[in-house]
Tab-separated table of C-alpha atoms and ligand atoms in Angstrom:
chain	number	residue	atom	x	y	z
A	25	MET	CA	-57.450	138.109	-123.911
A	26	LYS	CA	-55.756	135.136	-122.207
A	27	ILE	CA	-55.550	131.752	-123.897
A	28	LEU	CA	-54.203	128.374	-122.750
A	29	ILE	CA	-53.610	125.525	-125.195
A	30	ILE	CA	-52.962	122.096	-123.663
A	31	GLY	CA	-50.950	119.814	-125.975
A	32	GLY	CA	-49.521	122.781	-127.855
A	33	SER	CA	-46.740	120.560	-129.201
A	34	GLY	CA	-49.172	118.232	-131.034
A	35	GLY	CA	-50.142	118.502	-134.693
A	36	ILE	CA	-53.484	120.243	-134.133
A	37	GLY	CA	-52.247	122.033	-130.977
A	38	LYS	CA	-49.445	123.736	-132.916
A	39	ALA	CA	-51.828	124.827	-135.682
A	40	ILE	CA	-54.183	126.270	-133.061
A	41	LEU	CA	-51.241	128.213	-131.625
A	42	ARG	CA	-50.300	129.592	-135.049
A	43	HIS	CA	-53.945	130.566	-135.528
A	44	VAL	CA	-54.241	132.451	-132.230
A	45	ILE	CA	-50.904	134.241	-132.768
A	46	ALA	CA	-52.123	135.469	-136.158
A	47	THR	CA	-55.693	136.283	-135.113
A	48	PHE	CA	-55.283	137.717	-131.635
A	49	PRO	CA	-51.986	139.647	-131.691
A	50	GLU	CA	-52.794	141.283	-128.358
A	51	ALA	CA	-53.500	137.983	-126.565
A	52	ARG	CA	-51.436	136.532	-123.732
A	53	ILE	CA	-50.884	132.945	-124.888
A	54	TYR	CA	-49.830	130.000	-122.741
A	55	ALA	CA	-49.182	126.521	-124.142
A	56	THR	CA	-48.163	123.227	-122.631
A	57	TYR	CA	-45.948	120.415	-123.846
A	58	ARG	CA	-45.496	117.046	-122.152
A	59	SER	CA	-42.239	115.590	-123.462
A	60	THR	CA	-40.321	117.929	-125.787
A	61	LEU	CA	-40.682	121.582	-126.706
A	62	PRO	CA	-41.562	121.936	-130.394
A	63	GLU	CA	-38.568	122.900	-132.535
A	64	GLU	CA	-40.680	125.429	-134.421
A	65	ARG	CA	-40.185	128.726	-132.592
A	66	LEU	CA	-43.508	130.477	-132.143
A	67	ALA	CA	-43.354	134.084	-130.992
A	68	ASP	CA	-44.844	135.335	-127.735
A	69	ILE	CA	-45.849	131.995	-126.272
A	70	THR	CA	-45.280	131.123	-122.633
A	71	TRP	CA	-44.449	127.409	-122.723
A	72	LEU	CA	-45.113	125.329	-119.623
A	73	LYS	CA	-44.234	121.666	-119.173
A	74	ALA	CA	-47.126	119.531	-117.907
A	75	ASN	CA	-48.399	115.996	-118.088
A	76	ALA	CA	-52.108	116.796	-118.148
A	77	SER	CA	-52.975	113.323	-116.825
A	78	LEU	CA	-51.289	114.056	-113.497
A	79	ASP	CA	-53.238	115.840	-110.774
A	80	ALA	CA	-50.126	117.578	-109.368
A	81	ASP	CA	-49.002	118.836	-112.799
A	82	VAL	CA	-52.406	120.348	-113.601
A	83	ARG	CA	-52.665	121.895	-110.125
A	84	GLN	CA	-49.206	123.499	-110.533
A	85	LEU	CA	-50.116	124.656	-114.030
A	86	ALA	CA	-53.211	126.392	-112.668
A	87	GLU	CA	-51.006	128.207	-110.138
A	88	LYS	CA	-48.790	129.568	-112.938
A	89	VAL	CA	-51.606	130.878	-115.138
A	90	ALA	CA	-53.925	133.752	-114.249
A	91	ASN	CA	-57.546	134.142	-115.314
A	92	LEU	CA	-58.380	132.816	-118.789
A	93	ASP	CA	-60.812	133.591	-121.592
A	94	LEU	CA	-60.211	130.419	-123.557
A	95	LEU	CA	-58.844	126.998	-122.619
A	96	ILE	CA	-58.467	124.386	-125.371
A	97	ASN	CA	-57.369	120.852	-124.588
A	98	ALA	CA	-55.732	119.486	-127.755
A	99	ALA	CA	-53.936	116.562	-126.079
A	100	GLY	CA	-54.783	113.014	-127.023
A	101	PHE	CA	-53.525	109.538	-127.852
A	102	LEU	CA	-54.384	106.802	-130.356
A	103	HIS	CA	-51.324	104.594	-130.857
A	104	ASP	CA	-47.638	104.260	-130.086
A	105	ALA	CA	-44.706	102.223	-131.367
A	106	THR	CA	-45.974	99.009	-129.790
A	107	ASN	CA	-49.765	99.404	-129.716
A	108	LYS	CA	-52.277	100.059	-132.471
A	109	PRO	CA	-56.041	100.514	-131.937
A	110	GLU	CA	-57.773	97.146	-131.588
A	111	LYS	CA	-59.546	95.585	-134.601
A	112	THR	CA	-61.314	93.108	-132.303
A	113	ILE	CA	-62.008	92.727	-128.580
A	114	ASN	CA	-59.563	89.783	-128.634
A	115	GLU	CA	-56.725	92.318	-128.928
A	116	PHE	CA	-57.865	94.264	-125.856
A	117	THR	CA	-55.374	94.813	-123.024
A	118	PRO	CA	-55.944	96.696	-119.756
A	119	GLU	CA	-52.623	98.530	-120.255
A	120	PHE	CA	-53.588	100.024	-123.623
A	121	PHE	CA	-57.095	100.814	-122.354
A	122	ASN	CA	-55.669	102.698	-119.360
A	123	GLN	CA	-53.196	104.529	-121.604
A	124	ASN	CA	-56.140	105.760	-123.712
A	125	LEU	CA	-58.149	106.824	-120.669
A	126	SER	CA	-55.112	108.547	-119.225
A	127	SER	CA	-54.435	110.756	-122.278
A	128	ASN	CA	-57.941	111.155	-123.700
A	129	THR	CA	-60.175	111.436	-120.617
A	130	LEU	CA	-58.218	112.435	-117.508
A	131	PRO	CA	-56.823	115.771	-118.780
A	132	THR	CA	-60.239	117.374	-119.317
A	133	LEU	CA	-61.429	116.256	-115.863
A	134	LEU	CA	-58.321	117.643	-114.155
A	135	LEU	CA	-58.398	120.860	-116.171
A	136	ALA	CA	-62.023	121.451	-115.177
A	137	LYS	CA	-61.123	120.718	-111.546
A	138	TYR	CA	-58.294	123.267	-111.393
A	139	PHE	CA	-59.325	125.918	-113.942
A	140	SER	CA	-62.950	126.649	-113.043
A	141	THR	CA	-61.995	129.784	-111.103
A	142	HIS	CA	-59.805	130.962	-114.021
A	143	LEU	CA	-62.761	130.805	-116.410
A	144	LYS	CA	-65.315	132.449	-114.151
A	145	ALA	CA	-66.051	135.895	-115.581
A	146	LYS	CA	-68.790	138.396	-116.363
A	147	HIS	CA	-67.913	138.084	-120.072
A	148	GLN	CA	-68.042	134.920	-122.174
A	149	THR	CA	-65.311	132.303	-121.667
A	150	TYR	CA	-64.681	128.934	-123.342
A	151	PHE	CA	-63.611	125.456	-122.204
A	152	VAL	CA	-63.052	123.267	-125.265
A	153	SER	CA	-61.885	119.654	-125.529
A	154	LEU	CA	-60.794	117.915	-128.689
A	155	SER	CA	-62.772	114.711	-128.845
A	156	ALA	CA	-63.577	112.441	-131.810
A	157	ARG	CA	-66.810	111.417	-133.511
A	158	ILE	CA	-65.778	107.820	-132.823
A	159	GLY	CA	-66.624	108.534	-129.153
A	160	SER	CA	-70.290	109.054	-129.982
A	161	ILE	CA	-72.259	106.024	-128.786
A	162	GLU	CA	-75.211	106.803	-131.046
A	163	ASP	CA	-72.978	107.265	-134.103
A	164	ASN	CA	-71.123	103.955	-133.601
A	165	LYS	CA	-72.051	101.830	-136.631
A	166	ILE	CA	-68.832	99.903	-137.318
A	167	GLY	CA	-67.239	99.019	-133.949
A	168	GLY	CA	-63.486	98.509	-133.498
A	169	TRP	CA	-60.879	100.749	-131.834
A	170	ILE	CA	-62.527	99.939	-128.517
A	171	SER	CA	-60.057	101.574	-126.107
A	172	TYR	CA	-59.912	104.873	-128.034
A	173	ARG	CA	-63.690	104.839	-128.546
A	174	CYS	CA	-64.372	104.214	-124.842
A	175	SER	CA	-61.914	106.915	-123.752
A	176	LYS	CA	-63.509	109.496	-126.061
A	177	ALA	CA	-67.024	108.407	-124.995
A	178	ALA	CA	-65.905	108.930	-121.383
A	179	LEU	CA	-64.444	112.308	-122.371
A	180	ASN	CA	-67.774	113.254	-123.951
A	181	MET	CA	-69.602	112.334	-120.748
A	182	ALA	CA	-67.100	114.417	-118.782
A	183	VAL	CA	-67.662	117.440	-121.030
A	184	LYS	CA	-71.451	117.113	-120.784
A	185	THR	CA	-71.337	116.678	-116.997
A	186	ILE	CA	-68.967	119.623	-116.471
A	187	SER	CA	-71.199	121.796	-118.670
A	188	ILE	CA	-74.221	121.022	-116.509
A	189	GLU	CA	-72.408	121.819	-113.258
A	190	TRP	CA	-70.967	125.059	-114.682
A	191	LYS	CA	-74.322	126.279	-116.063
A	192	PHE	CA	-74.908	127.529	-112.541
A	193	LYS	CA	-71.383	128.135	-111.288
A	194	LEU	CA	-69.924	129.680	-114.479
A	195	PRO	CA	-72.978	130.841	-116.443
A	196	ASN	CA	-70.865	132.692	-119.029
A	197	CYS	CA	-68.621	129.763	-119.851
A	198	CYS	CA	-69.356	127.735	-122.965
A	199	VAL	CA	-68.135	124.151	-122.551
A	200	PHE	CA	-68.041	121.971	-125.647
A	201	ALA	CA	-66.375	119.005	-127.342
A	202	PHE	CA	-64.933	119.340	-130.850
A	203	HIS	CA	-64.456	116.661	-133.517
A	204	PRO	CA	-61.727	117.810	-135.911
A	205	GLY	CA	-62.300	115.176	-138.613
A	206	THR	CA	-59.385	113.126	-139.892
A	207	THR	CA	-56.474	115.533	-139.721
A	208	ASP	CA	-53.001	115.070	-141.134
A	209	THR	CA	-50.955	114.656	-137.943
A	210	LYS	CA	-48.796	112.008	-136.277
A	211	LEU	CA	-51.918	110.603	-134.638
A	212	SER	CA	-53.712	109.737	-137.892
A	213	GLN	CA	-50.582	109.014	-139.976
A	214	PRO	CA	-50.770	105.159	-139.962
A	215	PHE	CA	-54.465	105.223	-140.945
A	216	GLN	CA	-54.462	107.795	-143.734
A	217	LYS	CA	-54.254	105.317	-146.658
A	218	SER	CA	-57.970	104.535	-146.514
A	219	VAL	CA	-59.002	108.204	-146.236
A	220	PRO	CA	-59.956	109.980	-149.483
A	221	PRO	CA	-57.800	113.106	-149.966
A	222	SER	CA	-60.874	115.363	-149.713
A	223	LYS	CA	-61.562	113.971	-146.217
A	224	LEU	CA	-58.035	114.356	-144.870
A	225	PHE	CA	-57.781	117.863	-143.460
A	226	THR	CA	-54.801	120.029	-142.691
A	227	ALA	CA	-54.396	121.067	-139.053
A	228	GLU	CA	-54.622	124.704	-140.251
A	229	TYR	CA	-58.068	124.109	-141.801
A	230	VAL	CA	-59.312	122.351	-138.655
A	231	SER	CA	-58.080	125.191	-136.425
A	232	GLN	CA	-59.879	127.736	-138.603
A	233	GLN	CA	-63.082	125.655	-138.364
A	234	LEU	CA	-62.730	125.440	-134.567
A	235	PHE	CA	-62.424	129.225	-134.290
A	236	ASN	CA	-65.441	129.686	-136.580
A	237	ILE	CA	-67.408	127.709	-133.996
A	238	ILE	CA	-65.863	129.583	-131.062
A	239	SER	CA	-66.850	132.906	-132.588
A	240	ASN	CA	-70.462	131.763	-133.080
A	241	VAL	CA	-71.323	129.915	-129.856
A	242	LYS	CA	-73.127	131.533	-126.928
A	243	PRO	CA	-73.090	130.400	-123.289
A	244	SER	CA	-76.501	128.815	-124.035
A	245	ASP	CA	-74.679	126.435	-126.440
A	246	THR	CA	-72.773	124.920	-123.524
A	247	GLY	CA	-72.801	121.105	-123.377
A	248	LYS	CA	-72.708	120.483	-127.129
A	249	PHE	CA	-70.545	118.262	-129.338
A	250	TYR	CA	-69.532	120.009	-132.573
A	251	SER	CA	-68.046	118.600	-135.732
A	252	PHE	CA	-65.455	120.582	-137.755
A	253	ASN	CA	-68.207	121.787	-140.122
A	254	GLY	CA	-70.253	123.279	-137.279
A	255	GLU	CA	-72.757	120.392	-137.291
A	256	GLU	CA	-73.919	119.259	-133.838
A	257	LEU	CA	-73.104	115.584	-133.224
A	258	PRO	CA	-75.092	113.163	-131.051
A	259	TRP	CA	-73.350	112.196	-127.837
B	305	NAP	N1	-55.632	113.802	-136.086
B	305	NAP	C1	-56.854	113.287	-136.244
B	305	NAP	O1	-57.204	112.746	-137.316
B	305	NAP	C2	-57.866	113.373	-135.129
B	305	NAP	C3	-59.171	112.909	-135.375
B	305	NAP	C4	-60.120	112.983	-134.343
B	305	NAP	C5	-59.752	113.503	-133.112
B	305	NAP	N2	-58.478	113.937	-132.902
B	305	NAP	C6	-58.130	114.439	-131.574
B	305	NAP	O2	-57.488	115.690	-131.685
B	305	NAP	C7	-56.567	115.861	-130.582
B	305	NAP	C8	-55.204	116.298	-131.123
B	305	NAP	O3	-54.686	115.248	-131.931
B	305	NAP	P1	-53.458	115.444	-132.939
B	305	NAP	O4	-53.898	114.903	-134.231
B	305	NAP	O5	-52.925	116.809	-132.846
B	305	NAP	O6	-52.415	114.403	-132.319
B	305	NAP	P2	-50.836	114.493	-132.080
B	305	NAP	O7	-50.179	115.248	-133.181
B	305	NAP	O8	-50.398	113.105	-131.810
B	305	NAP	O9	-50.724	115.375	-130.751
B	305	NAP	C9	-51.209	114.897	-129.533
B	305	NAP	C10	-50.555	115.704	-128.444
B	305	NAP	O10	-51.145	115.324	-127.203
B	305	NAP	C11	-50.077	115.333	-126.253
B	305	NAP	N3	-50.469	114.527	-125.093
B	305	NAP	C12	-50.906	113.255	-125.073
B	305	NAP	N4	-51.159	112.881	-123.817
B	305	NAP	C13	-50.875	113.953	-123.029
B	305	NAP	C14	-50.912	114.189	-121.646
B	305	NAP	N5	-51.295	113.253	-120.795
B	305	NAP	N6	-50.541	115.396	-121.196
B	305	NAP	C15	-50.144	116.364	-122.042
B	305	NAP	N7	-50.069	116.202	-123.366
B	305	NAP	C16	-50.430	115.002	-123.844
B	305	NAP	C17	-48.883	114.787	-126.990
B	305	NAP	O11	-47.709	115.134	-126.309
B	305	NAP	P3	-46.370	114.246	-126.466
B	305	NAP	O12	-45.880	114.569	-127.861
B	305	NAP	O13	-45.498	114.750	-125.410
B	305	NAP	O14	-46.791	112.827	-126.322
B	305	NAP	C18	-49.051	115.492	-128.328
B	305	NAP	O15	-48.409	116.740	-128.296
B	305	NAP	C19	-56.561	114.523	-129.836
B	305	NAP	O16	-57.415	114.596	-128.737
B	305	NAP	C20	-57.130	113.547	-130.861
B	305	NAP	O17	-57.761	112.434	-130.251
B	305	NAP	C21	-57.522	113.894	-133.882
């Protein structure tokens, strides 16, 4: 089994790596980091440096990795030291919007562009992107966080569109988007105060839930948007 985790240095990415090391001891595991290698030393991982928003980086990454059974994109962005998600459209800036699109939407498009041949197989393969329920247009009842929302809505459209194209080209590949729920990582840290403890998940729990879904889906489930509890979300 060959597995590639994009954003392996992130909170959920690292938990996914720990999960695959424990569950698939025979697997060949590749993981990417963008800025710094995680200090936590995880055994038997081939670490590769890549900015998954750059065409050249993803192309070079694809050259370094052979065929794959499972590709999970766990990269993403919500805020940084100077920018927080917008409470109102009056706070909107093109720079922050483009930063969201760059980290939340572009990687999945580039990964699909360069990894389709890696995932083509006679057995089942998986192309999974971490999205967020907030990117569902139908589910949007409260507004706000417009740049993040738009970038995840665009990601969802990318996932759906790739799944349709690959139904014919890669009929054994299951392509889906995954909503992890609010998870205790750097990304959600500034917003955790308003989340009841029972709704703030550990990255370990979320990874387990993701692999429960992976073990249950069939290629005919391609093009779906799953929540952490296995529920199918509206796009
Ligand atoms: N945590 C939550 O509550 C929550 C809720 C819903 C959805 N999600 C989604 O779950 C995914 C993982 O989030 P997380 O909580 O694990 O966040 P995190 O701890 O902040 O990790 C995000 C990771 O993405 C990497 N990254 C960002 N842009 C990248 C790029 N262009 N190329 C390569 N790597 C890039 C970051 O690398 P650097 O460290 O180098 O910047 C970081 O390692 C994201 O897509 C997020 O939107 C999370």
